[in-house]
Short mmCIF file of C-alpha atoms in Angstrom, two decimals:
data_model
loop_
_atom_site.label_atom_id
_atom_site.label_comp_id
_atom_site.label_asym_id
_atom_site.label_seq_id
_atom_site.Cartn_x
_atom_site.Cartn_y
_atom_site.Cartn_z
CA MET A 785 8.98 22.25 2.24
CA GLN A 786 11.48 21.53 4.71
CA VAL A 787 10.16 19.39 7.12
CA ALA A 788 13.36 18.64 9.09
CA GLU A 789 17.36 19.57 8.41
CA GLY A 790 18.29 18.06 5.29
CA ILE A 791 14.98 16.74 4.39
CA LEU A 792 12.56 18.17 1.88
CA TRP A 793 8.91 16.96 1.44
CA MET A 794 7.18 17.16 -1.70
CA ARG A 795 3.77 16.03 -3.12
CA LEU A 796 3.24 14.95 -6.54
CA PRO A 797 -0.54 14.44 -7.78
CA LEU A 798 -2.31 10.88 -8.73
CA PRO A 799 -4.94 10.21 -11.19
CA LEU A 800 -6.91 9.03 -8.16
CA ARG A 801 -9.28 9.99 -5.55
CA LEU A 802 -6.74 10.18 -3.21
CA ASP A 803 -5.20 12.61 -5.52
CA HIS A 804 -1.77 12.72 -3.92
CA VAL A 805 1.37 10.86 -2.70
CA ASN A 806 4.04 12.15 -0.58
CA VAL A 807 7.76 11.88 -1.61
CA TYR A 808 11.10 12.86 0.16
CA ALA A 809 14.60 14.11 -0.80
CA LEU A 810 17.45 13.72 1.46
CA ASP A 811 20.18 16.03 0.90
CA GLU A 812 23.55 14.07 0.47
CA GLY A 813 25.70 17.28 -0.14
CA GLU A 814 26.67 16.58 -3.94
CA SER A 815 23.39 14.69 -4.41
CA TRP A 816 20.17 13.48 -3.05
CA THR A 817 18.41 10.56 -2.06
CA LEU A 818 14.66 10.06 -2.44
CA ILE A 819 12.16 7.97 -0.91
CA ASP A 820 9.57 7.19 -3.31
CA THR A 821 8.82 8.42 -6.66
CA GLY A 822 4.88 8.87 -7.49
CA MET A 823 3.46 7.31 -10.82
CA ASP A 824 4.91 7.12 -14.16
CA THR A 825 2.66 9.59 -15.79
CA ALA A 826 3.69 12.74 -18.14
CA LYS A 827 2.52 15.21 -15.21
CA SER A 828 4.55 13.58 -12.85
CA ARG A 829 7.74 13.56 -14.97
CA ASP A 830 7.17 17.45 -15.49
CA VAL A 831 6.78 17.95 -11.91
CA TRP A 832 9.84 16.23 -11.10
CA THR A 833 11.49 18.15 -13.86
CA THR A 834 10.65 21.60 -12.14
CA LEU A 835 11.67 20.04 -8.85
CA LEU A 836 15.07 18.94 -9.90
CA GLN A 837 15.70 22.28 -11.47
CA GLY A 838 13.85 24.26 -8.43
CA PRO A 839 14.17 23.13 -5.07
CA LEU A 840 16.57 20.31 -5.62
CA GLY A 841 18.94 22.92 -6.90
CA GLY A 842 20.03 21.00 -10.07
CA LYS A 843 21.92 18.43 -7.78
CA PRO A 844 21.71 15.09 -9.17
CA VAL A 845 19.63 12.06 -7.90
CA GLY A 846 22.16 9.27 -6.63
CA ARG A 847 19.82 6.87 -4.83
CA VAL A 848 15.87 6.16 -4.84
CA VAL A 849 14.65 4.46 -1.83
CA VAL A 850 11.40 2.51 -2.52
CA THR A 851 9.27 1.79 0.48
CA HIS A 852 7.13 -0.59 -1.08
CA HIS A 853 5.92 -1.96 -4.69
CA HIS A 854 2.66 0.06 -5.22
CA PRO A 855 3.06 2.29 -8.57
CA ASP A 856 2.40 5.62 -6.48
CA HIS A 857 5.90 4.60 -4.69
CA VAL A 858 7.99 2.92 -7.18
CA GLY A 859 6.40 4.11 -10.73
CA LEU A 860 9.06 6.39 -11.55
CA ALA A 861 12.03 4.35 -10.12
CA GLY A 862 12.89 2.73 -13.22
CA TRP A 863 13.15 6.32 -15.21
CA PHE A 864 15.42 7.56 -12.22
CA GLN A 865 17.80 4.62 -12.84
CA THR A 866 17.67 4.94 -16.44
CA ALA A 867 17.69 8.27 -17.19
CA HIS A 868 19.56 9.48 -13.98
CA GLY A 869 21.46 6.58 -12.92
CA ALA A 870 20.34 6.57 -9.70
CA ASP A 871 20.92 3.21 -7.48
CA LEU A 872 17.83 1.56 -5.98
CA GLN A 873 17.20 0.49 -2.79
CA MET A 874 14.30 -1.78 -1.92
CA SER A 875 13.09 -4.99 0.24
CA ARG A 876 13.71 -8.07 -1.92
CA ALA A 877 9.89 -9.17 -1.88
CA ALA A 878 9.22 -5.40 -3.10
CA TRP A 879 11.29 -5.35 -5.89
CA LEU A 880 10.29 -9.03 -7.12
CA THR A 881 6.68 -8.27 -6.80
CA ALA A 882 7.25 -4.68 -8.51
CA ARG A 883 9.36 -6.14 -11.38
CA ALA A 884 6.80 -9.03 -12.08
CA LEU A 885 3.72 -7.03 -11.92
CA ILE A 886 5.47 -4.22 -14.42
CA LEU A 887 6.36 -7.13 -17.04
CA ASP A 888 2.90 -8.88 -16.57
CA GLU A 889 1.05 -7.07 -19.21
CA GLN A 890 -2.76 -8.38 -19.62
CA LYS A 891 -5.21 -7.41 -22.33
CA ARG A 892 -8.03 -8.77 -20.54
CA PRO A 893 -8.61 -9.91 -16.88
CA THR A 894 -7.29 -13.11 -16.38
CA ARG A 895 -9.73 -16.52 -15.47
CA ALA A 896 -9.12 -16.13 -11.86
CA SER A 897 -9.44 -12.62 -11.26
CA LEU A 898 -12.94 -12.93 -12.67
CA GLU A 899 -13.93 -15.92 -10.61
CA PHE A 900 -12.57 -14.35 -7.75
CA ALA A 901 -14.84 -11.57 -7.98
CA ARG A 902 -17.73 -13.59 -8.92
CA ALA A 903 -17.22 -15.86 -5.95
CA ALA A 904 -17.27 -12.80 -3.81
CA GLY A 905 -20.87 -12.13 -5.28
CA ALA A 906 -20.06 -9.30 -7.72
CA ASP A 907 -22.46 -7.36 -9.64
CA ALA A 908 -23.21 -9.49 -12.91
CA HIS A 909 -23.57 -6.19 -14.87
CA TRP A 910 -20.11 -5.27 -13.29
CA LEU A 911 -18.27 -8.56 -14.14
CA ASP A 912 -19.53 -8.40 -17.90
CA LYS A 913 -18.14 -4.97 -18.30
CA ARG A 914 -14.92 -5.90 -16.70
CA ALA A 915 -14.35 -8.76 -18.64
CA ALA A 916 -14.69 -6.90 -21.70
CA GLU A 917 -12.29 -4.12 -20.73
CA ARG A 918 -8.42 -3.91 -20.47
CA PRO A 919 -7.50 -4.22 -16.38
CA PHE A 920 -5.28 -2.45 -14.46
CA ASN A 921 -1.79 -3.02 -15.52
CA MET A 922 1.10 -1.71 -13.86
CA CYS A 923 3.12 -1.11 -16.75
CA ASP A 924 0.82 1.79 -17.79
CA ILE A 925 2.02 3.61 -14.69
CA ALA A 926 5.45 2.25 -13.73
CA SER A 927 8.62 2.45 -15.73
CA PRO A 928 10.08 -0.66 -16.08
CA LEU A 929 12.69 -1.34 -13.50
CA ASP A 930 16.37 -1.98 -14.47
CA GLN A 931 18.20 -5.12 -13.44
CA GLY A 932 19.88 -4.85 -10.19
CA PHE A 933 18.98 -3.24 -7.08
CA THR A 934 20.18 -3.02 -3.17
CA ARG A 935 18.30 -5.20 -1.00
CA LEU A 936 17.16 -3.42 2.51
CA ARG A 937 16.80 -6.59 5.22
CA ALA A 938 15.19 -5.88 8.62
CA GLY A 939 17.78 -4.74 11.12
CA ASP A 940 19.99 -2.79 8.27
CA VAL A 941 21.42 0.38 9.23
CA VAL A 942 21.61 2.60 6.19
CA ARG A 943 23.15 6.09 5.95
CA LEU A 944 20.81 8.75 4.34
CA GLY A 945 21.09 12.38 4.44
CA GLY A 946 23.60 12.57 7.28
CA ARG A 947 21.48 10.36 9.42
CA ASP A 948 21.44 6.33 10.46
CA TRP A 949 18.22 4.84 9.88
CA GLN A 950 17.17 1.42 11.07
CA VAL A 951 15.45 -0.57 8.73
CA ARG A 952 12.20 -2.28 9.74
CA LEU A 953 9.73 -4.70 7.25
CA SER A 954 6.25 -4.61 7.89
CA GLU A 955 3.35 -6.83 6.17
CA GLY A 956 -0.17 -6.26 5.56
CA HIS A 957 -0.53 -3.37 3.12
CA ALA A 958 2.33 -4.52 1.02
CA PRO A 959 4.82 -7.20 1.38
CA GLU A 960 8.24 -6.34 3.25
CA HIS A 961 7.04 -2.51 3.25
CA VAL A 962 10.08 -0.70 4.38
CA THR A 963 9.99 1.93 7.16
CA LEU A 964 13.21 3.83 8.61
CA TRP A 965 13.43 4.59 11.87
CA SER A 966 16.26 7.58 12.40
CA ARG A 967 18.88 6.62 15.19
CA ASP A 968 20.02 10.37 15.52
CA ASP A 969 16.64 11.99 16.14
CA ALA A 970 13.03 11.43 16.44
CA LEU A 971 12.22 10.89 12.64
CA VAL A 972 10.41 7.92 11.24
CA ILE A 973 9.74 7.23 7.28
CA ALA A 974 6.44 5.61 7.56
CA ALA A 975 5.09 5.88 3.95
CA ASP A 976 1.93 3.89 3.78
CA GLN A 977 2.20 1.25 6.61
CA VAL A 978 1.27 4.20 9.29
CA LEU A 979 -1.28 7.13 8.08
CA PRO A 980 -2.54 9.77 10.44
CA THR A 981 -6.31 9.96 9.33
CA ILE A 982 -7.12 7.18 7.25
CA THR A 983 -6.12 3.43 7.07
CA PRO A 984 -3.79 1.95 4.60
CA ILE A 985 -5.45 -0.32 2.02
CA LEU A 986 -5.43 -4.24 3.18
CA GLY A 987 -6.77 -6.09 0.24
CA LEU A 988 -6.90 -9.72 -0.41
CA TYR A 989 -6.64 -10.51 -4.11
CA PRO A 990 -6.64 -13.48 -6.61
CA THR A 991 -3.01 -14.17 -6.79
CA GLU A 992 -3.04 -15.31 -2.90
CA PRO A 993 -6.72 -15.95 -1.98
CA SER A 994 -5.95 -17.63 1.07
CA ALA A 995 -3.64 -14.76 2.61
CA ASP A 996 -4.47 -12.94 5.60
CA PRO A 997 -3.35 -9.26 5.28
CA VAL A 998 -5.54 -8.13 7.92
CA GLY A 999 -3.89 -10.56 10.49
CA ASP A 1000 -0.46 -9.29 8.87
CA TYR A 1001 -1.30 -5.59 9.27
CA LEU A 1002 -2.19 -5.96 13.04
CA ALA A 1003 0.95 -8.23 13.93
CA SER A 1004 3.25 -5.77 12.13
CA LEU A 1005 1.28 -2.76 14.18
CA ALA A 1006 2.64 -4.74 17.45
CA GLU A 1007 5.80 -5.26 16.26
CA LEU A 1008 6.36 -1.62 15.82
CA ARG A 1009 4.58 -0.54 18.80
CA PRO A 1010 7.68 -0.74 21.15
CA HIS A 1011 9.64 1.62 19.30
CA ALA A 1012 7.22 4.43 18.89
CA THR A 1013 7.56 7.51 20.89
CA ALA A 1014 5.25 10.56 21.56
CA ASP A 1015 7.57 12.73 19.90
CA GLN A 1016 8.59 11.09 16.64
CA LEU A 1017 7.78 13.37 13.64
CA VAL A 1018 6.47 10.54 11.16
CA LEU A 1019 6.83 11.42 7.48
CA CYS A 1020 3.96 9.28 5.68
CA GLY A 1021 2.93 8.40 2.12
CA HIS A 1022 -0.52 10.54 1.99
CA LYS A 1023 -2.03 13.33 4.11
CA LEU A 1024 0.21 15.28 6.21
CA PRO A 1025 3.38 14.39 8.46
CA PHE A 1026 2.58 14.05 11.99
CA ILE A 1027 3.64 13.58 15.40
CA GLY A 1028 1.90 10.93 17.95
CA LEU A 1029 3.38 7.63 16.43
CA ALA A 1030 2.22 5.28 19.40
CA ASP A 1031 -1.00 6.79 19.91
CA ARG A 1032 -1.79 6.60 15.90
CA LEU A 1033 -0.50 2.80 16.22
CA ASP A 1034 -3.00 2.12 19.13
CA ALA A 1035 -6.00 3.89 17.36
CA LEU A 1036 -5.35 1.93 14.08
CA ASP A 1037 -5.11 -1.33 16.03
CA ARG A 1038 -8.70 -0.36 17.81
CA GLU A 1039 -10.24 0.52 14.66
CA HIS A 1040 -9.59 -2.27 12.69
CA ARG A 1041 -10.70 -4.66 15.62
CA ALA A 1042 -13.81 -2.75 15.82
CA THR A 1043 -14.31 -2.98 12.24
CA LEU A 1044 -14.07 -6.42 12.51
CA ALA A 1045 -16.30 -7.15 15.35
CA LYS A 1046 -19.01 -4.89 13.65
CA LEU A 1047 -18.77 -7.22 10.48
CA ARG A 1048 -18.82 -10.46 12.41
CA GLY A 1049 -21.89 -9.08 14.22
CA PHE A 1050 -23.58 -8.07 10.86
CA LEU A 1051 -22.86 -11.92 9.78
CA LYS A 1052 -25.77 -13.57 12.02
CA GLU A 1053 -27.35 -14.81 8.85
CA PRO A 1054 -25.20 -15.73 5.61
CA LYS A 1055 -24.13 -13.08 3.59
CA THR A 1056 -21.86 -12.41 0.22
CA ALA A 1057 -18.97 -10.38 0.45
CA THR A 1058 -20.63 -7.50 -1.59
CA ALA A 1059 -23.61 -7.46 0.54
CA CYS A 1060 -21.09 -6.28 3.48
CA PHE A 1061 -20.07 -3.30 1.59
CA PRO A 1062 -22.26 -0.90 3.59
CA ILE A 1063 -20.67 -1.99 7.05
CA LEU A 1064 -17.35 -1.48 6.17
CA PHE A 1065 -17.51 1.36 3.88
CA ARG A 1066 -19.18 5.02 4.21
CA SER A 1067 -18.70 5.93 0.69
CA ILE A 1068 -20.63 4.97 -2.03
CA ILE A 1069 -19.49 2.15 -4.14
CA ASP A 1070 -19.23 2.52 -7.78
CA ASP A 1071 -17.26 1.18 -10.75
CA GLU A 1072 -14.34 3.43 -9.95
CA ASN A 1073 -13.83 1.96 -6.48
CA TYR A 1074 -15.66 -1.43 -6.44
CA THR A 1075 -12.56 -3.81 -6.92
CA LEU A 1076 -10.88 -2.05 -4.28
CA ALA A 1077 -13.83 -2.42 -1.95
CA LEU A 1078 -14.10 -6.10 -2.87
CA SER A 1079 -10.43 -6.88 -2.20
CA GLU A 1080 -10.87 -5.03 1.28
CA THR A 1081 -14.02 -6.85 1.99
CA MET A 1082 -12.59 -10.18 1.41
CA ALA A 1083 -9.54 -9.59 3.19
CA CYS A 1084 -11.65 -8.60 6.50
CA LEU A 1085 -13.82 -11.86 5.77
CA THR A 1086 -10.57 -13.92 5.11
CA HIS A 1087 -9.46 -12.78 8.46
CA LEU A 1088 -12.28 -13.57 10.38
CA LEU A 1089 -12.24 -17.35 8.76
CA HIS A 1090 -8.65 -17.98 9.77
CA ALA A 1091 -9.83 -16.92 13.44
CA GLY A 1092 -12.67 -19.17 13.35
CA ALA A 1093 -15.31 -16.49 13.93
CA VAL A 1094 -16.65 -17.06 10.69
CA ARG A 1095 -17.33 -19.84 8.29
CA ARG A 1096 -18.00 -19.75 4.68
CA TYR A 1097 -19.69 -22.23 2.11
CA ARG A 1098 -20.88 -22.18 -1.57
CA ARG A 1099 -24.29 -21.24 -2.41
CA GLY A 1100 -25.98 -23.56 -4.54
CA GLY A 1101 -26.19 -23.03 -8.06
CA ASP A 1102 -23.78 -20.28 -8.68
CA GLY A 1103 -20.83 -20.92 -6.34
CA VAL A 1104 -20.91 -17.91 -4.56
CA TRP A 1105 -19.34 -17.81 -1.19
CA LEU A 1106 -21.92 -17.10 1.87
CA TRP A 1107 -20.35 -16.06 5.29
CA GLU A 1108 -21.90 -16.25 8.84
CA ARG A 1109 -20.19 -15.91 11.93
CA THR A 1110 -19.62 -19.10 13.95
CA SER A 1111 -20.46 -19.27 17.75
CA HIS A 1112 -17.39 -18.90 18.65
CA GLY A 1113 -13.90 -17.21 17.79
#
């Protein structure tokens, strides 16, 4: 579907509860620039073949811009590099993270990942099951990235599809997440940094267990806010493109702060991270979304810890973290 002059919006399937990702094609005349690619699955490659031959009119893909390193956005970037000869543009942190994760294949979960979950209070049955299974490996759903890319820096102005776009980098959902702001009209390519009816995942992981993705995300919202207007059409990574970026940024800030206040209120008595699931999630937490729920809960708790609003200590015997609110913060 054409969403603006020279910009096509396409939706690729994902084998997840969030069952789609939005990607965009910008018309360069003799070629296309793609914004994000979907996961590397046989179905996605078939969809792209149909798109290239149909709506994209058989014109080549000359460039792929990847907004961040998650596999539903970078998954087929390597395929477009090697099979289609496309140039790749990303932020440096996104490229390095994606390339490292794609190369880091694991047959079983690492000691650090199991210990991270155990310290959060993960269910013993779930831990035993996880320890015996092949974990998520990015190489299963993302093609290898070819060496060489063009770095996108904060403040860069890039020419894409007949428009000049200001590059802004955000944090929280993913390191150096690229957003693009048209200088010629009211268009913003926000990918996952700003979504219309859901919030992006803000997870804490064993790779950097003392990070503060929630704080980073709230700071990024504040940095983007002065550039947002009421009339911008936002091309997002999931759900529907929308208008009303300024209001949405304000709503996301309020929602996150209200959730953090609710969580702190729940911690009048010491609790494990997993005991906080009912406070943070309306959906049932099962094997499919357990890891995600744990990472998001740990991110919220760690943000409160950095703010001095809660404290934590090890439970005797099993070393599980217990969290409780402080008298300040």
